[in-house]
Tab-separated table of C-alpha atoms in Angstrom:
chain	number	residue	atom	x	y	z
A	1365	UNK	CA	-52.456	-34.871	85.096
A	1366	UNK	CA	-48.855	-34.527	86.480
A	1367	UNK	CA	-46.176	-35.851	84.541
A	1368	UNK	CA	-42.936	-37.288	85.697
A	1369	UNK	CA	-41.278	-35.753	88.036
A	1370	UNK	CA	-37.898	-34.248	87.334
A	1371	UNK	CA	-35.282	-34.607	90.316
A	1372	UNK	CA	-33.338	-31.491	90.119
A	1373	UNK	CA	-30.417	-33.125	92.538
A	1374	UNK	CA	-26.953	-32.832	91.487
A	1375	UNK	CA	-25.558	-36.316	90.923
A	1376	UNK	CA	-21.625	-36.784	92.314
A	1377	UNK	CA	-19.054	-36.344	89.615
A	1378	UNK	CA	-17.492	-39.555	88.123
A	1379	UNK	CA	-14.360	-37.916	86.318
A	1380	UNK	CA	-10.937	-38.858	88.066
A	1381	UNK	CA	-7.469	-38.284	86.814
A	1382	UNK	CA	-6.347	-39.794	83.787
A	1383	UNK	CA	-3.620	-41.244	85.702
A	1384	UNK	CA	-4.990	-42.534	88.472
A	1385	UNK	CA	-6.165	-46.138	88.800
A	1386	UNK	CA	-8.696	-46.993	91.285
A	1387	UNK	CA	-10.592	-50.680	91.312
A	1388	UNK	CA	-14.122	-47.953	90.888
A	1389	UNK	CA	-12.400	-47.394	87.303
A	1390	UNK	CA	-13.553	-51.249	85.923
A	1391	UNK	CA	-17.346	-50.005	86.173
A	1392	UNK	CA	-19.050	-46.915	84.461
A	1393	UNK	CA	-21.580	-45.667	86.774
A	1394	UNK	CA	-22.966	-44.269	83.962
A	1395	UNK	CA	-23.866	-46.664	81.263
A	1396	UNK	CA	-23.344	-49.702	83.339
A	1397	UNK	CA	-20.603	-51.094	80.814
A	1398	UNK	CA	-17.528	-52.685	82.732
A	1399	UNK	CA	-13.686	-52.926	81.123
A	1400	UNK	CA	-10.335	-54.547	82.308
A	1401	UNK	CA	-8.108	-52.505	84.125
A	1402	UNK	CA	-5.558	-50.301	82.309
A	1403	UNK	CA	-2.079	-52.661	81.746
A	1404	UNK	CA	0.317	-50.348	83.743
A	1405	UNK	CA	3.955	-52.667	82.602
A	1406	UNK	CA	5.993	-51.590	80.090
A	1407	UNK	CA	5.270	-53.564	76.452
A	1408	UNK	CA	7.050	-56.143	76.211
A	1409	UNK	CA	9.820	-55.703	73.130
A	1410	UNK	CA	8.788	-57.305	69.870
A	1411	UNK	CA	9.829	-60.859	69.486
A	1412	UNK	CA	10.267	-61.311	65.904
A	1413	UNK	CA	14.531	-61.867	66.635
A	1414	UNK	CA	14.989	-65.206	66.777
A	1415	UNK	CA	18.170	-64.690	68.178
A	1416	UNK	CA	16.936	-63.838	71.661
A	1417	UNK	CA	14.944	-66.771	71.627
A	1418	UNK	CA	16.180	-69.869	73.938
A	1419	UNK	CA	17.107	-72.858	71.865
A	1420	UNK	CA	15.208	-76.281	72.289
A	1421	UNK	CA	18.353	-77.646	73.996
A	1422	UNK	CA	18.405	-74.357	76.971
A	1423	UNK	CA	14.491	-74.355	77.346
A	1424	UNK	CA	13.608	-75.188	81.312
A	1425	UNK	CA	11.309	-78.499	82.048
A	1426	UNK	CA	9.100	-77.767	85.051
A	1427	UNK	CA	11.175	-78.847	88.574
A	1428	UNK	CA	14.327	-79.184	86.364
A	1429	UNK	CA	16.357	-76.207	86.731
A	1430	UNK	CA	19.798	-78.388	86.950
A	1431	UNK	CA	19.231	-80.341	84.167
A	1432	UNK	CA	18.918	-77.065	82.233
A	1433	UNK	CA	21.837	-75.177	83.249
A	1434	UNK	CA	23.861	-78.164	81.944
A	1435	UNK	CA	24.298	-77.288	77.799
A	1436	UNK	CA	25.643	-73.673	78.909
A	1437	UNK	CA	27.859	-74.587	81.813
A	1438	UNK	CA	31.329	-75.619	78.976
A	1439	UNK	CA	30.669	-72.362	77.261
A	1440	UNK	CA	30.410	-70.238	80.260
A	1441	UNK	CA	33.014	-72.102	81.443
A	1442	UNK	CA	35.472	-71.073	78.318
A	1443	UNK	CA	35.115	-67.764	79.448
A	1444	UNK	CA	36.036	-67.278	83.159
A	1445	UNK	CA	39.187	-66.677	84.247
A	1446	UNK	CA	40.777	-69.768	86.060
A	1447	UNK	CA	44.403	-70.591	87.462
A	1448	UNK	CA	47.385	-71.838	85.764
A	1449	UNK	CA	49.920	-70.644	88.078
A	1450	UNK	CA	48.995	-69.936	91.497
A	1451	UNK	CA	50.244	-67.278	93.809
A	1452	UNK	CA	52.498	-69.963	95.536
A	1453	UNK	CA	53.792	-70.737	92.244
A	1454	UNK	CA	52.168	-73.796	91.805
A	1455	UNK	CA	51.224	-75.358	88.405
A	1456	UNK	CA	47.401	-76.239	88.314
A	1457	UNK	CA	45.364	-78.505	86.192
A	1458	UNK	CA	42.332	-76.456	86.861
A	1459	UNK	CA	43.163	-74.686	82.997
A	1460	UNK	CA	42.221	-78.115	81.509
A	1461	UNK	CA	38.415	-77.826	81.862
A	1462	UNK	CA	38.378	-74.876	79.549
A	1463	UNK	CA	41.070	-76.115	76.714
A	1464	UNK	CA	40.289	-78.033	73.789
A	1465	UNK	CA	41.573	-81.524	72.864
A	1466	UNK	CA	40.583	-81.316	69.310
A	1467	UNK	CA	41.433	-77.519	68.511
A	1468	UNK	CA	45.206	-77.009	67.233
A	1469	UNK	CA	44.449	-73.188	65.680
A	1470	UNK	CA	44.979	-71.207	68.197
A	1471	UNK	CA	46.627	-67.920	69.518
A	1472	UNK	CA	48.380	-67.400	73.045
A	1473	UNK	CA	48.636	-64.092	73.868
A	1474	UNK	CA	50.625	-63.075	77.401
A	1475	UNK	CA	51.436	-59.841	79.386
A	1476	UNK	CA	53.969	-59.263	82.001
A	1477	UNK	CA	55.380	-55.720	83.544
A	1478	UNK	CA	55.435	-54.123	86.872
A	1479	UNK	CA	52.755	-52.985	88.792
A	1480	UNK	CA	50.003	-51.213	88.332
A	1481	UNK	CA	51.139	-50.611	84.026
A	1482	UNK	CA	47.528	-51.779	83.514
A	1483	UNK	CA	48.447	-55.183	82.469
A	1484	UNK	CA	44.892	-56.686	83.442
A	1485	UNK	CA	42.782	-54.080	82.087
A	1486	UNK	CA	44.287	-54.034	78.738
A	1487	UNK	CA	44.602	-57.857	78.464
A	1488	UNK	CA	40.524	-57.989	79.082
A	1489	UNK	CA	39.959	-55.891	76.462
A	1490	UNK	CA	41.876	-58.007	74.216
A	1491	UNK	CA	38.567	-60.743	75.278
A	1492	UNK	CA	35.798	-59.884	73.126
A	1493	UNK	CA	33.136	-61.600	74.912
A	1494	UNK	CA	34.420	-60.634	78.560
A	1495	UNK	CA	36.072	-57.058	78.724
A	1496	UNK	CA	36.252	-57.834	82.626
A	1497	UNK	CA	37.827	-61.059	82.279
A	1498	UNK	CA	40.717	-60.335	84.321
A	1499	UNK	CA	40.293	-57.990	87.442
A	1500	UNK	CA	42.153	-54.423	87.290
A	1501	UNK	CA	43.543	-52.716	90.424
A	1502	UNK	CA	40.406	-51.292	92.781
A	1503	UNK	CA	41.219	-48.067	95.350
A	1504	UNK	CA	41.579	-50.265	97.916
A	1505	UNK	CA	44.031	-51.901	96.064
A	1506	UNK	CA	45.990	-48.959	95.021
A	1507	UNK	CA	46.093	-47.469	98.155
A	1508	UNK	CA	46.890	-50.778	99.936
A	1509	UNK	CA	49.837	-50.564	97.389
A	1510	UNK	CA	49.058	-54.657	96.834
A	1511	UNK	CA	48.055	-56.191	93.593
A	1512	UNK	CA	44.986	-57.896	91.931
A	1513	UNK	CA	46.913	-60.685	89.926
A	1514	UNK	CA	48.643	-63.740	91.947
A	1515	UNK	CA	50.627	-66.353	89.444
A	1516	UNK	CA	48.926	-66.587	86.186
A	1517	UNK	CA	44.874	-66.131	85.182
A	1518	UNK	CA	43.742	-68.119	81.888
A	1519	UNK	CA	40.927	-67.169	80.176
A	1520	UNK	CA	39.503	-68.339	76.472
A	1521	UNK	CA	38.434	-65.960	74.271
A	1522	UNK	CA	35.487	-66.693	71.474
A	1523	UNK	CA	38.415	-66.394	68.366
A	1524	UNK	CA	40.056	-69.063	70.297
A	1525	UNK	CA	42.774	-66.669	71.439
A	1526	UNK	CA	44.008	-67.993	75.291
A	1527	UNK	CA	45.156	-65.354	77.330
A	1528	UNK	CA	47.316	-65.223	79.948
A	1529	UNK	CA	47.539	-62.809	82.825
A	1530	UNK	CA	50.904	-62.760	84.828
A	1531	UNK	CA	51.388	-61.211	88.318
A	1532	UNK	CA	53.975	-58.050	87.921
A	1533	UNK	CA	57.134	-58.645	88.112
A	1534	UNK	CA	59.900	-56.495	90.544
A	1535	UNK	CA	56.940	-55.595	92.254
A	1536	UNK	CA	56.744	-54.143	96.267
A	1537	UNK	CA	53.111	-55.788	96.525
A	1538	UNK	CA	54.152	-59.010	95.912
A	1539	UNK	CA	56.980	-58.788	98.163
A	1540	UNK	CA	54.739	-57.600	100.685
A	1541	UNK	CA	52.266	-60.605	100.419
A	1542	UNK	CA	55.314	-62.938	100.559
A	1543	UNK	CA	56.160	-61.419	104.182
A	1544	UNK	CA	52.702	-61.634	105.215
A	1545	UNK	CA	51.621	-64.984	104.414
A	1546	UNK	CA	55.258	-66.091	105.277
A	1547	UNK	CA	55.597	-68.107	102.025
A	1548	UNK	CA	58.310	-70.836	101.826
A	1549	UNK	CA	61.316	-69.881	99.872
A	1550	UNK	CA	62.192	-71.185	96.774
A	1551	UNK	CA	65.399	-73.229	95.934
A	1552	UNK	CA	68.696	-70.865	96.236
A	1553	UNK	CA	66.430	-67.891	97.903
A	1554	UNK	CA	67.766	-66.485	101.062
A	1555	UNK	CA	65.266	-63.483	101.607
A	1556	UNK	CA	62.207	-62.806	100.338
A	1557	UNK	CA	63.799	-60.219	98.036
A	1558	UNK	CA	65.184	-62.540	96.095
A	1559	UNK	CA	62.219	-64.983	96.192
A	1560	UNK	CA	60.425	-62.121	95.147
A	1561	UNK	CA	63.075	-61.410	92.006
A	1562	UNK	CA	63.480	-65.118	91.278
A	1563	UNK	CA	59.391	-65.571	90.775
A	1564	UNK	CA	59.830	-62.494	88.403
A	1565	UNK	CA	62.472	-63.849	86.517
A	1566	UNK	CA	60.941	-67.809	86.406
A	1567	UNK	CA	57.562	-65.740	85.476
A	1568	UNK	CA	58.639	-63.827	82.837
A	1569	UNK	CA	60.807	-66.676	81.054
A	1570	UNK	CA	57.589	-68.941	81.584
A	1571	UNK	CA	55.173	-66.336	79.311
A	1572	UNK	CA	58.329	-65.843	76.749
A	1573	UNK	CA	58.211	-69.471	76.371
A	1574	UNK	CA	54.645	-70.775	75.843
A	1575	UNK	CA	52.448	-67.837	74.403
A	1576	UNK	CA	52.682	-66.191	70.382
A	1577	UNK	CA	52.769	-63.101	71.491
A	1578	UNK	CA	54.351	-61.403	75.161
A	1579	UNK	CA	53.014	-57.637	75.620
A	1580	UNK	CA	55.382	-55.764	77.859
A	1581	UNK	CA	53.635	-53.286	79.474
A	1582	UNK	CA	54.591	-49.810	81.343
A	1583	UNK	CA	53.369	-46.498	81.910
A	1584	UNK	CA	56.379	-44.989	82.774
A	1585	UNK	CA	59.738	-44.493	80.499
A	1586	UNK	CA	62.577	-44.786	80.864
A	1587	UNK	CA	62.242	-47.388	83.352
A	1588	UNK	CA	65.631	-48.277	83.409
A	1589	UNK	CA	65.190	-50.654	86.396
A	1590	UNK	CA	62.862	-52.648	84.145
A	1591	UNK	CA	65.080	-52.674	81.094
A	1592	UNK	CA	67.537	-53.724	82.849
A	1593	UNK	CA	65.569	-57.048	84.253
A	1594	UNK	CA	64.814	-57.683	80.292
A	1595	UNK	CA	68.162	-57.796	79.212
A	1596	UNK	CA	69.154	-60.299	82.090
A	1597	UNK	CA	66.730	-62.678	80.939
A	1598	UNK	CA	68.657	-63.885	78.136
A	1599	UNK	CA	71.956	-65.114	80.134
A	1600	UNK	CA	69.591	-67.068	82.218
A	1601	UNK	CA	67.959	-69.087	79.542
A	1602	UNK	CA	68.178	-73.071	81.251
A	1603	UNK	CA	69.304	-75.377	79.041
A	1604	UNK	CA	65.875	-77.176	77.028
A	1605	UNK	CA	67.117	-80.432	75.525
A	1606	UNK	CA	64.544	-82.040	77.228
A	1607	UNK	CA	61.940	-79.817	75.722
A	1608	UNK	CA	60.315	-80.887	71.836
A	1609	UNK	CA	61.746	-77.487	70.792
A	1610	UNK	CA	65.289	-78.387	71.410
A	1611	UNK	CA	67.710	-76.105	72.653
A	1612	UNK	CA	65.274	-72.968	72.096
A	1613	UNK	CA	63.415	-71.416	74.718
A	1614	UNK	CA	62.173	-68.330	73.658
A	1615	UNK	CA	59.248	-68.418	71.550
A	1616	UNK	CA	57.592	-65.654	71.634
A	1617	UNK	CA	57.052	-62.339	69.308
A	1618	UNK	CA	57.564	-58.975	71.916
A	1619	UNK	CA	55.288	-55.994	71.293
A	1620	UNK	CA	56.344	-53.313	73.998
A	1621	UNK	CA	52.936	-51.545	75.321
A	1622	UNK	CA	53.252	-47.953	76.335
A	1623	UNK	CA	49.564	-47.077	78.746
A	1624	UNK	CA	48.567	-44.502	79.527
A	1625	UNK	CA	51.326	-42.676	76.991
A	1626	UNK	CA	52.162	-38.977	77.100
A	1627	UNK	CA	51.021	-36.683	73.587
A	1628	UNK	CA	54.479	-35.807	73.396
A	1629	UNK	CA	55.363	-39.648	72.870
A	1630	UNK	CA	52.772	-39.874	69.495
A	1631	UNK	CA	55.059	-37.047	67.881
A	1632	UNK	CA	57.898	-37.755	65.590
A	1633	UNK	CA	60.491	-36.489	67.942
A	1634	UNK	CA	58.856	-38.342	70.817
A	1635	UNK	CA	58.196	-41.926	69.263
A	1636	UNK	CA	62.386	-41.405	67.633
A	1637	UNK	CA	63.052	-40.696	71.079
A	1638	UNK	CA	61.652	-43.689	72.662
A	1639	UNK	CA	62.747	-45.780	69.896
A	1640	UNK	CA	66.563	-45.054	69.793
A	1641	UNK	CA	66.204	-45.626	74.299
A	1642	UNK	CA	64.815	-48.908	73.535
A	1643	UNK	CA	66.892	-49.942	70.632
A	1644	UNK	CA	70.043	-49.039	71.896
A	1645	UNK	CA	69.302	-50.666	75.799
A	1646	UNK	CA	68.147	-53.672	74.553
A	1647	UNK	CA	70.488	-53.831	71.719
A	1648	UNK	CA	71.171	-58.179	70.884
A	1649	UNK	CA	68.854	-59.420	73.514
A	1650	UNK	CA	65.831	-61.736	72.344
A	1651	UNK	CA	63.207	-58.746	73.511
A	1652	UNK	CA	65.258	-56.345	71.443
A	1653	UNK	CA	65.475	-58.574	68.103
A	1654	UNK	CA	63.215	-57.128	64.742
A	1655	UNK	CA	60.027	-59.008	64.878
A	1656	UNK	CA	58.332	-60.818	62.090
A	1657	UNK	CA	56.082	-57.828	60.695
A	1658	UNK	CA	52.567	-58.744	59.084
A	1659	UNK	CA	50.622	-57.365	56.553
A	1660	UNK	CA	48.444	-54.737	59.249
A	1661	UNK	CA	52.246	-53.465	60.063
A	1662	UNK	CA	53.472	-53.239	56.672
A	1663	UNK	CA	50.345	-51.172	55.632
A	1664	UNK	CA	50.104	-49.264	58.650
A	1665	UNK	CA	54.010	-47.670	58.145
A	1666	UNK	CA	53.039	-47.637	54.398
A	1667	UNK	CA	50.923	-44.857	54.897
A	1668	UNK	CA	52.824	-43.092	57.703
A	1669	UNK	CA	54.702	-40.707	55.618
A	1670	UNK	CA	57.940	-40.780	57.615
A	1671	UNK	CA	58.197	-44.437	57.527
A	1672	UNK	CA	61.758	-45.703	56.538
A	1673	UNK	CA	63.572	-48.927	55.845
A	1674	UNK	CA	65.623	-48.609	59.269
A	1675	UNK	CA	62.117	-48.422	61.397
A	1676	UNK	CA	60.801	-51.568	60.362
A	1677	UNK	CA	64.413	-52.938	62.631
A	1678	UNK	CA	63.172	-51.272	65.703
A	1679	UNK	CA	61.530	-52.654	69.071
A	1680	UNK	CA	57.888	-53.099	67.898
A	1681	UNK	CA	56.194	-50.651	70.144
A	1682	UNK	CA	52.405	-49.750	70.549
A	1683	UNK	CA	51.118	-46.390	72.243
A	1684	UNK	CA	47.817	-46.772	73.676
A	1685	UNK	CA	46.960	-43.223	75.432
A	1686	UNK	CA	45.008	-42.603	78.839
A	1687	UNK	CA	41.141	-43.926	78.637
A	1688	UNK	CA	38.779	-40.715	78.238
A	1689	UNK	CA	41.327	-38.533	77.989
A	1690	UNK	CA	38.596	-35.958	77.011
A	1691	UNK	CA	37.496	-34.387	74.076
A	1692	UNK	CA	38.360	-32.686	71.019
A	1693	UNK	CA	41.780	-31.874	69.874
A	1694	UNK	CA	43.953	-33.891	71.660
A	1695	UNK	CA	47.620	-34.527	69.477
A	1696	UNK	CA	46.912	-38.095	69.502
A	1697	UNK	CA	43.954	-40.661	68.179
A	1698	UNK	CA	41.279	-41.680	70.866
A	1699	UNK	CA	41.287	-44.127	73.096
A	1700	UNK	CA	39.179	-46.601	71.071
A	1701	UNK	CA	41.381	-46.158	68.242
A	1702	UNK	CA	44.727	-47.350	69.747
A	1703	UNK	CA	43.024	-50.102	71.189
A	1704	UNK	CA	41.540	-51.286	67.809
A	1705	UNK	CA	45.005	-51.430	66.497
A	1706	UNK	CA	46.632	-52.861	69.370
A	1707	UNK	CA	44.053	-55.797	69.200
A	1708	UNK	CA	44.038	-55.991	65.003
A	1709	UNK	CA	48.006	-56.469	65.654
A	1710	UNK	CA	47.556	-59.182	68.485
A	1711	UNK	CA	44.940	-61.090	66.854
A	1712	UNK	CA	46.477	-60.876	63.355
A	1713	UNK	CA	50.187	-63.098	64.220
A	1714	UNK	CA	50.441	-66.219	62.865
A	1715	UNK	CA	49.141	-69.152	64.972
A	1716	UNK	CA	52.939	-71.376	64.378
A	1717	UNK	CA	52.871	-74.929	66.236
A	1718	UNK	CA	54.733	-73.237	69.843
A	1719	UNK	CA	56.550	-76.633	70.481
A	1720	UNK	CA	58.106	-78.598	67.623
A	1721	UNK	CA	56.805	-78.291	64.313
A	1722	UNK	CA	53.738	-80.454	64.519
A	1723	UNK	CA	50.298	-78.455	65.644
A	1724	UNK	CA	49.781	-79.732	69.206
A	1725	UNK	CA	46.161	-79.154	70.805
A	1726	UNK	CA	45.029	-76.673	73.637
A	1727	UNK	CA	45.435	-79.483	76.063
A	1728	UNK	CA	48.836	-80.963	74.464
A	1729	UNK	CA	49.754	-77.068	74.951
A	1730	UNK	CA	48.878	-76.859	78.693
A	1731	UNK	CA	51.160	-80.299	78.906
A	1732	UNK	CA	54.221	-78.789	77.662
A	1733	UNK	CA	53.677	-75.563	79.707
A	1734	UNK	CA	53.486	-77.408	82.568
A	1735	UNK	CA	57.070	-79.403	81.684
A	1736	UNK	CA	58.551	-75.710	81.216
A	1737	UNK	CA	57.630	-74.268	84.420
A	1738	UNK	CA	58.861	-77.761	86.053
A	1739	UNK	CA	61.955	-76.764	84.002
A	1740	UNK	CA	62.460	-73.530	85.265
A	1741	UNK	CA	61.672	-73.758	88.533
A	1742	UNK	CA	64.897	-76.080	89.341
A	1743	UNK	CA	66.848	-73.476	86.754
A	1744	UNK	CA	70.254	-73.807	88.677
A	1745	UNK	CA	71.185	-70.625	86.690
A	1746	UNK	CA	68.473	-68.425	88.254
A	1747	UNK	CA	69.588	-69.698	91.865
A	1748	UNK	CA	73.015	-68.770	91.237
A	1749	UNK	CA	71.869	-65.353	89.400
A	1750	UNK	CA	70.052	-64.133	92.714
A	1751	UNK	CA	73.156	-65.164	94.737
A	1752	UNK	CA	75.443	-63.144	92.840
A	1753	UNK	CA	73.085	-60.515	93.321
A	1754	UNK	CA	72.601	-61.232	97.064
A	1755	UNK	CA	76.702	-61.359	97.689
A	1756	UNK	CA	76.619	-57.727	95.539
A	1757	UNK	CA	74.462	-56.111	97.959
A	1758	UNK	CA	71.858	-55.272	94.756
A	1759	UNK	CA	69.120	-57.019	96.452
């Protein structure tokens, strides 16, 4: 008898690339046996952090999306950059939402100089939960010759450090925008040049006033121009007897900021230079007076071998060199490293009461600010400064 037959046909291959996915791949024509698809997405990171994880207060009912933004919006808040002065020079209450009424330990830190010094980009990385708090010059920008800062940005800081962001001062983009936009001239201003010189001056007596610490910032010295405007800022002090501080106006510490700084300025003969040009311009004005020193300066110049009683008199200065700069040998420390120091020094001067000598809070703070830019914006000393300057043909 016959037995079974065998078919000798050739049966159609089943083998397909490892990487290819077809819907034929979830049955196996050969043993009949089916499987799930293979899971293409990337595996999901472990989720043993806890720190990741949303707290019970952030975590999103169904259909309440609102509700559960709520919790973050203060603390997000803290963070952004909102208006204290506007670019008409107009005192705004919008600062309030983000200050504390219970918090008296804190730090105000300021900037002002002229344009373009990198003012903005240093004073953001001075925030360190926002190192784009305040918005630096674009191309457009530079090229326009305009600025990115109008009046004064406020923005809170984790350490509760406030910082303050000033438009620059003697600057040709400003003056341009007060052209454009035909802006009404202040008290005692008959062009806009000296609108444009009187906001500087009403500015930079405003930051010297109500912050801890002032950086002055340039990228170019000598700027004798500049120096010059410091100096002047000490004949028109307003008198303050209406002020808790009493006939003081100045209370700010100076640190002079040198961007973008030259290798030949981090050498002994350099920095000596710069020092005796700064000392001896600036010679008995407020700017020009020997800061208190702390304990990160006093260790700092202790291990500088060519530190000397007479340096610890001069204008406290800080050289912060051009960002990536490139590598290797370059006569200076990186980038980084300046910066680190720069914001040890900021962050390490004392927190004093700015107004009298009892601690007033963050909002108490943003009261009195508000009385000294009321003050010095009827200064009938910086009205008759500009008109001296305007019968001198300087302006």
């Amino acid at each position: 008898p016959l037995g079974t037959p065998i078919i000798l046909a050739k049966q159609p291959s089943t083998e397909l690339p490892r990487d290819h996915v077809t819907p034929r791949q979830l049955f196996n024509p050969i043993d009949g046996s089916r499987r799930p698809p293979p899971n293409l997405a990337r595996p999901a990171p472990p989720r043993d952090d806890r720190s990741d994880r949303p707290h019970a207060s952030h975590v999103v009912p169904p259909h309440s999306t609102a509700a559960a933004a709520e919790p973050s919006i203060e603390t997000a808040a803290a963070h952004e950059r909102t208006k204290l002065i506007d670019d008409r020079m107009r005192f705004s209450d919008a600062a309030k939402a983000v200050l504390s009424d219970n918090q008296t330990s804190y730090l105000v830190v300021g900037v002002i100089g002229p344009q373009g010094a990198g003012k903005s980009f240093l004073l953001s990385r001075l925030h360190s939960s926002n190192p784009t708090a305040f918005p630096t010059q674009s191309f457009d920008t530079y090229i326009a010759g305009a600025h990115e800062t109008g009046g004064v940005d406020l923005s809170v800081a984790p350490e509760q450090v406030i910082l303050l962001d000033a438009q620059p001062v003697l600057s040709a983009g400003v003056l341009d925008k007060l052209i454009r936009n035909d802006v009404p001239l202040p008290d005692g201003a008959i062009t806009h040049e000296e609108a444009m010189e009187i906001h500087s001056i009403q500015l930079a007596l405003f930051m010297l006033t109500v912050c801890h610490v002032v950086l002055i910032v340039e990228d170019v010295v000598p700027d004798v121009s500049f120096w010059r405007f410091l100096r002047a800022l000490d004949m028109l002090r307003p008198p303050v007897s209406d002020l808790p501080r009493g006939d003081r106006l100045f209370n700010a510490d100076v640190l002079f900021v040198i961007n973008k700084a030259s290798p030949d300025l981090f050498a002994s003969v350099g920095r000596d230079a710069l020092h005796a040009a700064l000392d001896g311009f600036l010679h008995g004005s407020h700017v020009g007076q020997a800061r208190p020193r702390t304990r990160h300066d006093a260790r700092h110049d202790a291990e500088r071998p060519d530190a000397t009683e007479e340096g610890a008199g001069r204008v406290p200065v800080a050289l912060i060199p051009a960002e990536g700069s490139g590598a290797g040998y370059l006569g200076h420390p990186p980038f980084a490293s300046c910066l680190f120091e720069l914001r040890q020094k900021v962050l390490s001067t004392s927190r004093r009461p700015l107004f009298g000598s009892v601690p007033l809070s963050e909002r108490m703070w943003h009261v009195h600010a508000n009385k000294v830019w009321a003050l010095l914006m009827k200064a009938a000393s910086i009205r008759d400064y500009s008109a001296v300057l305007h019968e001198l043909g300087l302006t």
